[in-house]
Tab-separated table of C-alpha atoms in Angstrom:
chain	number	residue	atom	x	y	z
A	1	UNK	CA	133.301	-50.077	-118.824
A	2	UNK	CA	131.508	-52.657	-116.690
A	3	UNK	CA	128.862	-53.206	-119.360
A	4	UNK	CA	131.403	-53.556	-122.170
A	5	UNK	CA	133.340	-56.175	-120.202
A	6	UNK	CA	130.209	-58.151	-119.287
A	7	UNK	CA	128.906	-58.054	-122.869
A	8	UNK	CA	132.299	-59.122	-124.263
A	9	UNK	CA	132.421	-62.101	-121.941
A	10	UNK	CA	128.881	-63.231	-122.698
A	11	UNK	CA	128.918	-62.599	-126.445
A	12	UNK	CA	132.489	-63.419	-127.393
A	13	UNK	CA	134.746	-64.834	-124.692
A	14	UNK	CA	132.673	-67.638	-123.167
A	15	UNK	CA	131.916	-69.232	-126.585
A	16	UNK	CA	135.622	-69.323	-127.476
A	17	UNK	CA	136.604	-70.672	-124.054
A	18	UNK	CA	133.966	-73.352	-124.544
A	19	UNK	CA	135.665	-74.403	-127.783
A	20	UNK	CA	139.068	-74.231	-126.079
A	21	UNK	CA	138.042	-76.622	-123.297
A	22	UNK	CA	137.228	-79.228	-125.948
A	23	UNK	CA	140.864	-79.258	-127.141
A	24	UNK	CA	143.002	-81.798	-125.182
A	25	UNK	CA	146.164	-79.710	-125.563
A	26	UNK	CA	148.088	-81.323	-122.730
A	27	UNK	CA	151.434	-79.840	-121.779
A	28	UNK	CA	154.485	-81.540	-123.371
A	29	UNK	CA	155.446	-83.233	-120.102
A	30	UNK	CA	152.173	-85.202	-120.355
A	31	UNK	CA	152.019	-85.444	-124.155
A	32	UNK	CA	155.530	-85.839	-125.591
A	33	UNK	CA	153.952	-86.304	-129.039
A	34	UNK	CA	152.095	-82.981	-128.815
A	35	UNK	CA	153.475	-81.810	-132.173
A	36	UNK	CA	152.097	-84.859	-133.999
A	37	UNK	CA	148.764	-84.680	-132.190
A	38	UNK	CA	148.201	-81.085	-133.321
A	39	UNK	CA	146.122	-80.022	-130.320
A	40	UNK	CA	148.538	-77.294	-129.214
A	41	UNK	CA	148.568	-75.684	-132.654
A	42	UNK	CA	144.775	-75.853	-132.759
A	43	UNK	CA	144.510	-74.089	-129.388
A	44	UNK	CA	146.961	-71.331	-130.255
A	45	UNK	CA	145.242	-70.686	-133.584
A	46	UNK	CA	141.878	-70.496	-131.804
A	47	UNK	CA	143.301	-67.830	-129.478
A	48	UNK	CA	145.062	-65.967	-132.274
A	49	UNK	CA	141.915	-66.001	-134.421
A	50	UNK	CA	139.863	-64.440	-131.639
A	51	UNK	CA	142.461	-61.699	-131.166
A	52	UNK	CA	142.555	-60.901	-134.878
A	53	UNK	CA	138.761	-60.551	-134.905
A	54	UNK	CA	138.871	-57.756	-132.318
A	55	UNK	CA	138.874	-54.114	-133.386
A	56	UNK	CA	142.114	-52.892	-131.817
A	57	UNK	CA	143.963	-50.209	-133.812
A	58	UNK	CA	147.495	-51.186	-134.757
A	59	UNK	CA	147.453	-54.530	-132.943
A	60	UNK	CA	149.661	-57.297	-134.309
A	61	UNK	CA	149.064	-60.978	-133.540
A	62	UNK	CA	151.969	-63.368	-134.048
A	63	UNK	CA	152.456	-67.071	-133.391
A	64	UNK	CA	156.161	-67.629	-132.830
A	65	UNK	CA	157.346	-71.133	-133.649
A	66	UNK	CA	160.776	-72.554	-132.904
A	67	UNK	CA	162.066	-76.015	-133.904
A	68	UNK	CA	161.066	-78.636	-131.347
A	69	UNK	CA	159.337	-76.075	-129.110
A	70	UNK	CA	155.710	-75.439	-128.266
A	71	UNK	CA	154.374	-72.244	-129.870
A	72	UNK	CA	154.155	-68.829	-128.255
A	73	UNK	CA	151.409	-66.292	-128.932
A	74	UNK	CA	152.490	-62.645	-128.973
A	75	UNK	CA	149.863	-59.887	-129.091
A	76	UNK	CA	151.363	-56.407	-129.426
A	77	UNK	CA	149.170	-53.328	-128.928
A	78	UNK	CA	150.829	-49.962	-129.590
A	79	UNK	CA	150.313	-47.249	-127.005
A	80	UNK	CA	150.379	-43.509	-126.604
A	81	UNK	CA	152.903	-43.475	-123.765
A	82	UNK	CA	156.604	-44.301	-123.736
A	83	UNK	CA	156.316	-47.372	-121.543
A	84	UNK	CA	155.530	-51.098	-121.709
A	85	UNK	CA	153.118	-53.348	-119.804
A	86	UNK	CA	153.569	-57.102	-120.173
A	87	UNK	CA	150.543	-59.358	-119.641
A	88	UNK	CA	151.109	-63.106	-119.246
A	89	UNK	CA	149.170	-66.357	-119.411
A	90	UNK	CA	149.441	-69.905	-120.779
A	91	UNK	CA	147.273	-72.226	-122.858
A	92	UNK	CA	148.747	-75.694	-122.204
A	93	UNK	CA	146.807	-77.952	-119.853
A	94	UNK	CA	147.225	-80.555	-117.173
A	95	UNK	CA	146.125	-84.156	-117.939
A	96	UNK	CA	142.580	-85.428	-117.463
A	97	UNK	CA	142.799	-86.899	-113.936
A	98	UNK	CA	140.002	-89.036	-112.522
A	99	UNK	CA	136.943	-88.460	-110.322
A	100	UNK	CA	134.917	-86.021	-112.430
A	101	UNK	CA	131.299	-85.770	-111.278
A	102	UNK	CA	128.490	-87.232	-113.368
A	103	UNK	CA	127.889	-85.113	-116.442
A	104	UNK	CA	131.294	-83.421	-116.220
A	105	UNK	CA	134.603	-84.180	-117.891
A	106	UNK	CA	137.912	-82.563	-118.801
A	107	UNK	CA	137.184	-82.069	-122.512
A	108	UNK	CA	133.435	-81.460	-122.462
A	109	UNK	CA	132.526	-77.890	-121.379
A	110	UNK	CA	129.493	-77.537	-119.137
A	111	UNK	CA	128.047	-74.283	-117.757
A	112	UNK	CA	126.316	-74.576	-114.390
A	113	UNK	CA	125.294	-71.611	-112.234
A	114	UNK	CA	127.907	-69.326	-113.762
A	115	UNK	CA	130.684	-71.910	-113.557
A	116	UNK	CA	132.258	-73.126	-116.780
A	117	UNK	CA	133.511	-76.663	-116.097
A	118	UNK	CA	136.318	-78.313	-118.046
A	119	UNK	CA	140.098	-78.513	-118.173
A	120	UNK	CA	142.034	-75.295	-118.729
A	121	UNK	CA	139.368	-72.608	-118.573
A	122	UNK	CA	140.517	-71.317	-115.200
A	123	UNK	CA	144.145	-72.512	-115.434
A	124	UNK	CA	144.420	-70.349	-117.312
A	125	UNK	CA	142.870	-70.121	-120.759
A	126	UNK	CA	140.822	-67.104	-119.714
A	127	UNK	CA	143.954	-64.959	-119.186
A	128	UNK	CA	144.356	-63.882	-122.813
A	129	UNK	CA	140.716	-62.866	-123.120
A	130	UNK	CA	140.612	-61.046	-119.795
A	131	UNK	CA	143.807	-59.145	-120.631
A	132	UNK	CA	142.769	-57.986	-124.094
A	133	UNK	CA	139.216	-57.250	-122.967
A	134	UNK	CA	140.543	-54.945	-120.216
A	135	UNK	CA	142.725	-53.110	-122.733
A	136	UNK	CA	139.837	-52.710	-125.186
A	137	UNK	CA	137.580	-51.373	-122.421
A	138	UNK	CA	140.143	-48.694	-121.584
A	139	UNK	CA	140.584	-47.764	-125.236
A	140	UNK	CA	136.838	-47.247	-125.550
A	141	UNK	CA	137.009	-45.028	-122.462
A	142	UNK	CA	139.711	-42.943	-124.216
A	143	UNK	CA	142.370	-43.806	-121.652
A	144	UNK	CA	145.868	-43.098	-122.938
A	145	UNK	CA	147.804	-46.344	-122.474
A	146	UNK	CA	151.415	-47.448	-122.859
A	147	UNK	CA	152.326	-50.227	-125.254
A	148	UNK	CA	150.775	-53.484	-124.047
A	149	UNK	CA	152.303	-56.848	-124.935
A	150	UNK	CA	150.404	-60.075	-124.192
A	151	UNK	CA	152.523	-63.244	-124.021
A	152	UNK	CA	150.744	-66.610	-123.955
A	153	UNK	CA	153.070	-69.599	-123.674
A	154	UNK	CA	152.350	-73.308	-124.122
A	155	UNK	CA	154.667	-75.155	-121.718
A	156	UNK	CA	153.890	-73.634	-118.305
A	157	UNK	CA	152.453	-76.854	-116.904
A	158	UNK	CA	155.787	-78.499	-117.785
A	159	UNK	CA	157.840	-75.902	-115.944
A	160	UNK	CA	157.928	-73.403	-118.840
A	161	UNK	CA	160.632	-75.517	-120.481
A	162	UNK	CA	160.231	-73.780	-123.859
A	163	UNK	CA	159.857	-70.227	-122.598
A	164	UNK	CA	163.567	-69.322	-122.222
A	165	UNK	CA	164.166	-70.160	-125.897
A	166	UNK	CA	161.223	-67.988	-126.923
A	167	UNK	CA	162.407	-65.084	-124.781
A	168	UNK	CA	165.858	-65.391	-126.299
A	169	UNK	CA	164.341	-65.366	-129.795
A	170	UNK	CA	162.306	-62.271	-128.974
A	171	UNK	CA	165.419	-60.464	-127.788
A	172	UNK	CA	164.657	-56.808	-127.086
A	173	UNK	CA	161.208	-56.903	-128.694
A	174	UNK	CA	159.477	-57.045	-125.315
A	175	UNK	CA	161.160	-53.844	-124.236
A	176	UNK	CA	161.594	-53.121	-120.544
A	177	UNK	CA	158.179	-53.437	-118.902
A	178	UNK	CA	157.472	-51.302	-115.867
A	179	UNK	CA	154.479	-53.499	-114.964
A	180	UNK	CA	153.794	-57.218	-115.408
A	181	UNK	CA	150.234	-58.520	-115.131
A	182	UNK	CA	149.842	-62.272	-114.559
A	183	UNK	CA	146.434	-63.941	-114.304
A	184	UNK	CA	147.552	-67.472	-113.400
A	185	UNK	CA	147.296	-67.284	-109.609
A	186	UNK	CA	144.834	-68.057	-106.831
A	187	UNK	CA	142.054	-66.190	-105.066
A	188	UNK	CA	141.041	-66.933	-101.502
A	189	UNK	CA	137.362	-66.299	-102.203
A	190	UNK	CA	135.194	-64.818	-104.950
A	191	UNK	CA	134.347	-61.671	-102.976
A	192	UNK	CA	137.380	-59.401	-103.423
A	193	UNK	CA	140.662	-58.885	-105.249
A	194	UNK	CA	143.522	-61.208	-104.253
A	195	UNK	CA	147.048	-60.058	-104.994
A	196	UNK	CA	149.839	-62.644	-105.043
A	197	UNK	CA	153.093	-61.577	-103.370
A	198	UNK	CA	155.085	-64.812	-103.597
A	199	UNK	CA	155.109	-68.169	-105.355
A	200	UNK	CA	156.494	-71.482	-104.199
A	201	UNK	CA	158.987	-73.397	-106.294
A	202	UNK	CA	158.457	-76.976	-107.414
A	203	UNK	CA	160.791	-79.958	-107.465
A	204	UNK	CA	159.575	-83.176	-109.097
A	205	UNK	CA	161.288	-86.483	-109.675
A	206	UNK	CA	160.983	-90.251	-109.597
A	207	UNK	CA	162.062	-92.291	-106.588
A	208	UNK	CA	162.782	-95.925	-107.539
A	209	UNK	CA	163.469	-98.708	-105.041
A	210	UNK	CA	164.489	-102.132	-106.357
A	211	UNK	CA	165.149	-105.196	-104.206
A	212	UNK	CA	164.628	-108.205	-106.496
A	213	UNK	CA	165.113	-108.859	-110.185
A	214	UNK	CA	161.564	-110.240	-110.400
A	215	UNK	CA	158.548	-110.831	-108.189
A	216	UNK	CA	158.451	-113.968	-106.016
A	217	UNK	CA	155.804	-115.859	-104.059
A	218	UNK	CA	155.204	-113.855	-100.873
A	219	UNK	CA	155.137	-117.033	-98.795
A	220	UNK	CA	158.638	-117.866	-99.993
A	221	UNK	CA	160.145	-114.394	-100.041
A	222	UNK	CA	158.822	-112.321	-97.131
A	223	UNK	CA	160.926	-112.484	-94.018
A	224	UNK	CA	163.986	-113.081	-96.168
A	225	UNK	CA	163.941	-110.113	-98.550
A	226	UNK	CA	162.795	-106.663	-97.396
A	227	UNK	CA	159.765	-105.321	-99.207
A	228	UNK	CA	160.450	-102.306	-101.431
A	229	UNK	CA	157.501	-100.540	-99.806
A	230	UNK	CA	159.192	-100.698	-96.402
A	231	UNK	CA	162.359	-99.218	-97.871
A	232	UNK	CA	160.322	-96.457	-99.512
A	233	UNK	CA	158.855	-95.607	-96.117
A	234	UNK	CA	162.287	-95.434	-94.534
A	235	UNK	CA	163.902	-93.190	-97.128
A	236	UNK	CA	160.892	-90.873	-97.334
A	237	UNK	CA	161.059	-90.460	-93.557
A	238	UNK	CA	164.446	-88.808	-94.141
A	239	UNK	CA	162.663	-86.078	-96.106
A	240	UNK	CA	159.435	-85.649	-94.211
A	241	UNK	CA	158.200	-86.210	-90.675
A	242	UNK	CA	155.404	-88.757	-91.338
A	243	UNK	CA	153.387	-87.477	-88.380
A	244	UNK	CA	153.473	-83.725	-89.089
A	245	UNK	CA	154.487	-83.369	-92.752
A	246	UNK	CA	157.378	-81.076	-91.790
A	247	UNK	CA	160.315	-81.288	-94.202
A	248	UNK	CA	163.470	-82.327	-92.362
A	249	UNK	CA	166.209	-81.476	-94.876
A	250	UNK	CA	167.827	-78.133	-94.069
A	251	UNK	CA	168.114	-77.136	-97.736
A	252	UNK	CA	164.316	-77.364	-98.020
A	253	UNK	CA	163.623	-74.934	-95.182
A	254	UNK	CA	163.493	-71.124	-95.383
A	255	UNK	CA	162.946	-68.207	-93.050
A	256	UNK	CA	159.593	-66.451	-93.487
A	257	UNK	CA	160.026	-62.677	-93.983
A	258	UNK	CA	158.228	-60.436	-91.528
A	259	UNK	CA	156.026	-58.741	-94.123
A	260	UNK	CA	154.878	-62.063	-95.521
A	261	UNK	CA	154.080	-63.279	-92.013
A	262	UNK	CA	151.923	-60.188	-91.467
A	263	UNK	CA	150.133	-60.801	-94.769
A	264	UNK	CA	149.375	-64.355	-93.690
A	265	UNK	CA	147.879	-63.080	-90.434
A	266	UNK	CA	145.575	-60.661	-92.274
A	267	UNK	CA	144.563	-63.228	-94.900
A	268	UNK	CA	143.804	-65.807	-92.211
A	269	UNK	CA	141.591	-63.283	-90.467
A	270	UNK	CA	139.640	-62.728	-93.697
A	271	UNK	CA	139.258	-66.391	-94.623
A	272	UNK	CA	139.198	-68.213	-91.289
A	273	UNK	CA	137.696	-71.697	-91.757
A	274	UNK	CA	137.412	-71.151	-95.526
A	275	UNK	CA	141.147	-71.871	-95.817
A	276	UNK	CA	140.555	-75.530	-95.077
A	277	UNK	CA	136.967	-75.432	-96.291
A	278	UNK	CA	138.026	-74.819	-99.892
A	279	UNK	CA	139.242	-78.427	-100.099
A	280	UNK	CA	136.892	-81.399	-100.616
A	281	UNK	CA	137.735	-83.337	-97.435
A	282	UNK	CA	136.015	-86.680	-97.049
A	283	UNK	CA	133.732	-87.131	-94.054
A	284	UNK	CA	135.700	-87.133	-90.802
A	285	UNK	CA	138.983	-85.884	-92.298
A	286	UNK	CA	140.430	-82.558	-91.190
A	287	UNK	CA	143.272	-80.178	-91.966
A	288	UNK	CA	146.780	-80.672	-90.555
A	289	UNK	CA	146.364	-77.722	-88.180
A	290	UNK	CA	143.429	-75.944	-86.561
A	291	UNK	CA	145.075	-72.499	-86.795
A	292	UNK	CA	144.150	-70.764	-90.092
A	293	UNK	CA	147.355	-68.697	-89.999
A	294	UNK	CA	149.498	-71.826	-89.804
A	295	UNK	CA	147.621	-73.314	-92.732
A	296	UNK	CA	148.294	-70.187	-94.788
A	297	UNK	CA	152.013	-70.295	-93.984
A	298	UNK	CA	152.161	-74.053	-94.653
A	299	UNK	CA	150.601	-73.475	-98.067
A	300	UNK	CA	152.638	-70.440	-99.125
A	301	UNK	CA	155.992	-70.301	-97.303
A	302	UNK	CA	156.818	-73.831	-96.148
A	303	UNK	CA	158.020	-76.734	-98.213
A	304	UNK	CA	155.772	-79.764	-98.619
A	305	UNK	CA	155.931	-83.253	-100.099
A	306	UNK	CA	153.221	-85.024	-102.103
A	307	UNK	CA	153.248	-88.420	-103.837
A	308	UNK	CA	151.479	-87.842	-107.147
A	309	UNK	CA	152.005	-91.144	-108.966
A	310	UNK	CA	153.217	-94.722	-108.580
A	311	UNK	CA	154.379	-97.692	-110.638
A	312	UNK	CA	155.033	-101.272	-109.581
A	313	UNK	CA	151.867	-101.624	-107.509
A	314	UNK	CA	149.346	-103.755	-109.421
A	315	UNK	CA	145.634	-102.895	-109.204
A	316	UNK	CA	143.945	-104.545	-106.219
A	317	UNK	CA	141.798	-106.728	-108.458
A	318	UNK	CA	144.902	-108.347	-109.965
A	319	UNK	CA	147.214	-108.237	-106.943
A	320	UNK	CA	148.295	-111.774	-106.113
A	321	UNK	CA	150.403	-113.010	-103.201
A	322	UNK	CA	153.623	-111.688	-104.704
A	323	UNK	CA	156.568	-109.955	-103.078
A	324	UNK	CA	157.038	-107.067	-105.481
A	325	UNK	CA	160.513	-106.553	-106.909
A	326	UNK	CA	160.437	-102.742	-107.096
A	327	UNK	CA	158.321	-99.635	-106.609
A	328	UNK	CA	158.597	-96.213	-108.245
A	329	UNK	CA	156.959	-93.046	-106.906
A	330	UNK	CA	156.542	-89.617	-108.450
A	331	UNK	CA	157.529	-87.049	-105.813
A	332	UNK	CA	156.354	-83.451	-105.947
A	333	UNK	CA	157.961	-81.074	-103.479
A	334	UNK	CA	156.705	-77.522	-103.157
A	335	UNK	CA	159.600	-75.277	-102.173
A	336	UNK	CA	159.553	-72.070	-100.169
A	337	UNK	CA	159.726	-68.969	-102.417
A	338	UNK	CA	163.321	-68.201	-101.423
A	339	UNK	CA	164.649	-71.781	-101.493
A	340	UNK	CA	167.322	-72.386	-104.123
A	341	UNK	CA	165.730	-75.018	-106.375
A	342	UNK	CA	169.029	-76.412	-107.705
A	343	UNK	CA	170.498	-76.817	-104.224
A	344	UNK	CA	167.240	-78.395	-103.052
A	345	UNK	CA	167.292	-80.924	-105.906
A	346	UNK	CA	170.855	-81.980	-105.111
A	347	UNK	CA	170.044	-82.287	-101.410
A	348	UNK	CA	166.967	-84.452	-102.005
A	349	UNK	CA	168.893	-86.777	-104.303
A	350	UNK	CA	171.711	-87.097	-101.769
A	351	UNK	CA	169.399	-87.780	-98.823
A	352	UNK	CA	167.287	-90.371	-100.633
A	353	UNK	CA	170.123	-92.302	-102.256
A	354	UNK	CA	172.722	-92.384	-99.468
A	355	UNK	CA	173.162	-95.555	-97.389
A	356	UNK	CA	170.197	-97.459	-98.851
A	357	UNK	CA	168.565	-99.857	-96.376
A	358	UNK	CA	169.562	-103.501	-96.929
A	359	UNK	CA	171.781	-102.416	-99.810
A	360	UNK	CA	168.744	-102.035	-102.064
A	361	UNK	CA	169.014	-100.079	-105.296
A	362	UNK	CA	167.586	-96.624	-104.516
A	363	UNK	CA	167.635	-93.857	-107.121
A	364	UNK	CA	166.031	-90.431	-107.421
A	365	UNK	CA	165.925	-88.853	-110.876
A	366	UNK	CA	164.977	-85.179	-110.967
A	367	UNK	CA	162.365	-84.345	-113.625
A	368	UNK	CA	161.988	-80.633	-113.002
A	369	UNK	CA	163.388	-78.070	-110.581
A	370	UNK	CA	161.619	-74.706	-110.640
A	371	UNK	CA	162.632	-71.678	-108.617
A	372	UNK	CA	160.072	-69.905	-106.442
A	373	UNK	CA	159.640	-66.132	-106.342
A	374	UNK	CA	159.192	-63.380	-103.773
A	375	UNK	CA	157.799	-60.111	-105.137
A	376	UNK	CA	159.704	-56.848	-104.791
A	377	UNK	CA	158.170	-54.218	-102.542
A	378	UNK	CA	155.022	-52.740	-104.025
A	379	UNK	CA	155.258	-49.224	-105.393
A	380	UNK	CA	152.843	-46.976	-103.483
A	381	UNK	CA	150.782	-46.301	-106.611
A	382	UNK	CA	150.277	-50.031	-107.228
A	383	UNK	CA	149.274	-50.784	-103.633
A	384	UNK	CA	146.736	-47.934	-103.785
A	385	UNK	CA	145.494	-49.053	-107.179
A	386	UNK	CA	144.821	-52.644	-106.115
A	387	UNK	CA	142.888	-51.420	-103.084
A	388	UNK	CA	140.908	-48.901	-105.157
A	389	UNK	CA	140.071	-51.520	-107.781
A	390	UNK	CA	138.873	-54.012	-105.187
A	391	UNK	CA	136.709	-51.422	-103.423
A	392	UNK	CA	135.259	-50.173	-106.718
A	393	UNK	CA	134.471	-53.595	-108.171
A	394	UNK	CA	133.742	-55.720	-105.089
A	395	UNK	CA	133.114	-53.214	-102.309
A	396	UNK	CA	135.800	-54.888	-100.188
A	397	UNK	CA	139.510	-54.438	-99.533
A	398	UNK	CA	142.168	-56.196	-101.542
A	399	UNK	CA	144.041	-59.006	-99.814
A	400	UNK	CA	147.753	-59.699	-100.294
A	401	UNK	CA	148.939	-63.266	-99.960
A	402	UNK	CA	151.496	-65.784	-101.193
A	403	UNK	CA	150.451	-68.487	-103.637
A	404	UNK	CA	151.004	-72.177	-102.991
A	405	UNK	CA	151.683	-72.977	-106.644
A	406	UNK	CA	154.405	-72.050	-109.119
A	407	UNK	CA	154.617	-69.748	-112.134
A	408	UNK	CA	158.145	-70.143	-113.551
A	409	UNK	CA	157.816	-67.058	-115.754
A	410	UNK	CA	157.712	-64.775	-112.717
A	411	UNK	CA	161.088	-65.949	-111.442
A	412	UNK	CA	162.548	-65.548	-114.946
A	413	UNK	CA	161.219	-62.007	-115.279
A	414	UNK	CA	162.276	-61.097	-111.755
A	415	UNK	CA	165.866	-61.873	-112.680
A	416	UNK	CA	165.727	-60.011	-115.999
A	417	UNK	CA	163.796	-56.968	-114.735
A	418	UNK	CA	164.506	-56.574	-110.995
A	419	UNK	CA	162.834	-53.137	-110.826
A	420	UNK	CA	159.596	-54.187	-112.530
A	421	UNK	CA	156.335	-54.101	-110.573
A	422	UNK	CA	154.070	-57.170	-110.585
A	423	UNK	CA	150.299	-57.464	-110.431
A	424	UNK	CA	149.621	-61.181	-110.040
A	425	UNK	CA	146.138	-62.477	-109.431
A	426	UNK	CA	143.764	-65.141	-110.717
A	427	UNK	CA	140.497	-67.042	-110.508
A	428	UNK	CA	141.683	-70.259	-108.858
A	429	UNK	CA	139.428	-69.980	-105.839
A	430	UNK	CA	137.580	-72.403	-103.548
A	431	UNK	CA	136.730	-75.715	-105.224
A	432	UNK	CA	137.871	-74.511	-108.684
A	433	UNK	CA	140.230	-77.503	-108.516
A	434	UNK	CA	142.798	-76.787	-111.215
A	435	UNK	CA	144.759	-79.966	-112.121
A	436	UNK	CA	142.115	-82.157	-110.485
A	437	UNK	CA	138.565	-83.236	-111.338
A	438	UNK	CA	135.706	-80.753	-111.784
A	439	UNK	CA	137.912	-77.768	-112.651
A	440	UNK	CA	135.772	-74.711	-113.311
A	441	UNK	CA	136.042	-71.059	-114.230
A	442	UNK	CA	133.895	-68.807	-112.051
A	443	UNK	CA	132.654	-66.591	-114.875
A	444	UNK	CA	131.072	-63.776	-112.766
A	445	UNK	CA	134.337	-63.444	-110.825
A	446	UNK	CA	136.370	-63.496	-114.049
A	447	UNK	CA	134.290	-60.595	-115.377
A	448	UNK	CA	134.910	-58.604	-112.203
A	449	UNK	CA	138.606	-59.469	-112.244
A	450	UNK	CA	138.813	-58.182	-115.823
A	451	UNK	CA	137.425	-54.872	-114.556
A	452	UNK	CA	140.066	-54.837	-111.790
A	453	UNK	CA	142.822	-55.393	-114.374
A	454	UNK	CA	141.477	-52.459	-116.371
A	455	UNK	CA	141.500	-50.216	-113.297
A	456	UNK	CA	145.092	-51.117	-112.450
A	457	UNK	CA	146.141	-50.463	-116.052
A	458	UNK	CA	144.364	-47.087	-115.878
A	459	UNK	CA	146.213	-46.171	-112.690
A	460	UNK	CA	149.507	-47.347	-114.160
A	461	UNK	CA	149.020	-45.030	-117.124
A	462	UNK	CA	148.282	-42.127	-114.784
A	463	UNK	CA	150.655	-42.978	-111.939
A	464	UNK	CA	152.661	-40.248	-110.304
A	465	UNK	CA	156.405	-40.295	-109.654
A	466	UNK	CA	156.245	-42.187	-106.371
């Protein structure tokens, strides 16, 4: 099995992923004209074409298109058992971002030391190929499998805005999966299997502060009119303690379950300084806490605020002595897995807009509000299977840990299928830098992870009644 997977990656998968990286199929939130550009259709046809070229008996490959929606790729592989496994990934991408190293770029694939650089390879174009490759490896080993359905969406990076419509259109075609496999998550290192047990939600929106109708000479205006930047600082301090980063709004806070706290302790013991070391700190900068366990909990079970964009601030080279009339900031709040995203959005809007300093015009418009997710208790067979797979493939124990990011599909499925088991993992490890510059897919780890997926699927097919 190992040899088949490695050969498939080298001969077939890496070349197609290389072509995929070249396609700037940005998610609809970042490319509202995606339909006219044609990049999304090109990417989905590339994926579908690769699937159709594989020798899988009875497999059907369908591109579902709905008016005004990004496409959805559905790969349906009949099985020999009366059961369904659903495997999930996405093919839309984040925008380019800045700061790529010399010789690297978002749309130009480069292979260096087993790392395939470029936008989307790790987040998470590889998921389709890894999923189908694992299934094909098991078929060649004569393992009797249930029906396997691979769903690849194209709006995940925009909060999966088109996915509910696609699920509604599919109706009962997906069946009732007993296992969901998702390959869009993180890994703490490239040395063992990492199993995601929770996902944070995400709340984004635009904070706008306006004081003047137009900019005025700073010598004439300052000291009379408050600067919009000062007002921004004041209203943001209602959300976040500027010294510690702790969120102050009660609706943004959540109790950490005991089992998740224990997982954080074990993961921190495995990773230690690597938790902070995975980030590219500049010289002299350090993490917000010296305790690895606290960093894990901050990143997986506590809400956080980041400013990810701004308007109204001119570039330094063209910044004159002008009192700016207004400033707009893009806010991105990561929410605890159990925080109600809708309640959080209403609370943030209320806190930011109420009693504006100096009577300034302060507004917060919510762009997206995505619910987090906390996994159901693992079935004993699945817990054993993940450990067995990790020991077999890596020679080390599996590690269970929450994920700092969001995968909206998991929350949707959790509501629809509350008794379903979830195997969520991924290749987004140290320095892989999804969404930022120098994103890469660690190809040797992806090969090993494909083997782990195959082992879990094997155990699922042969699981006992517990």
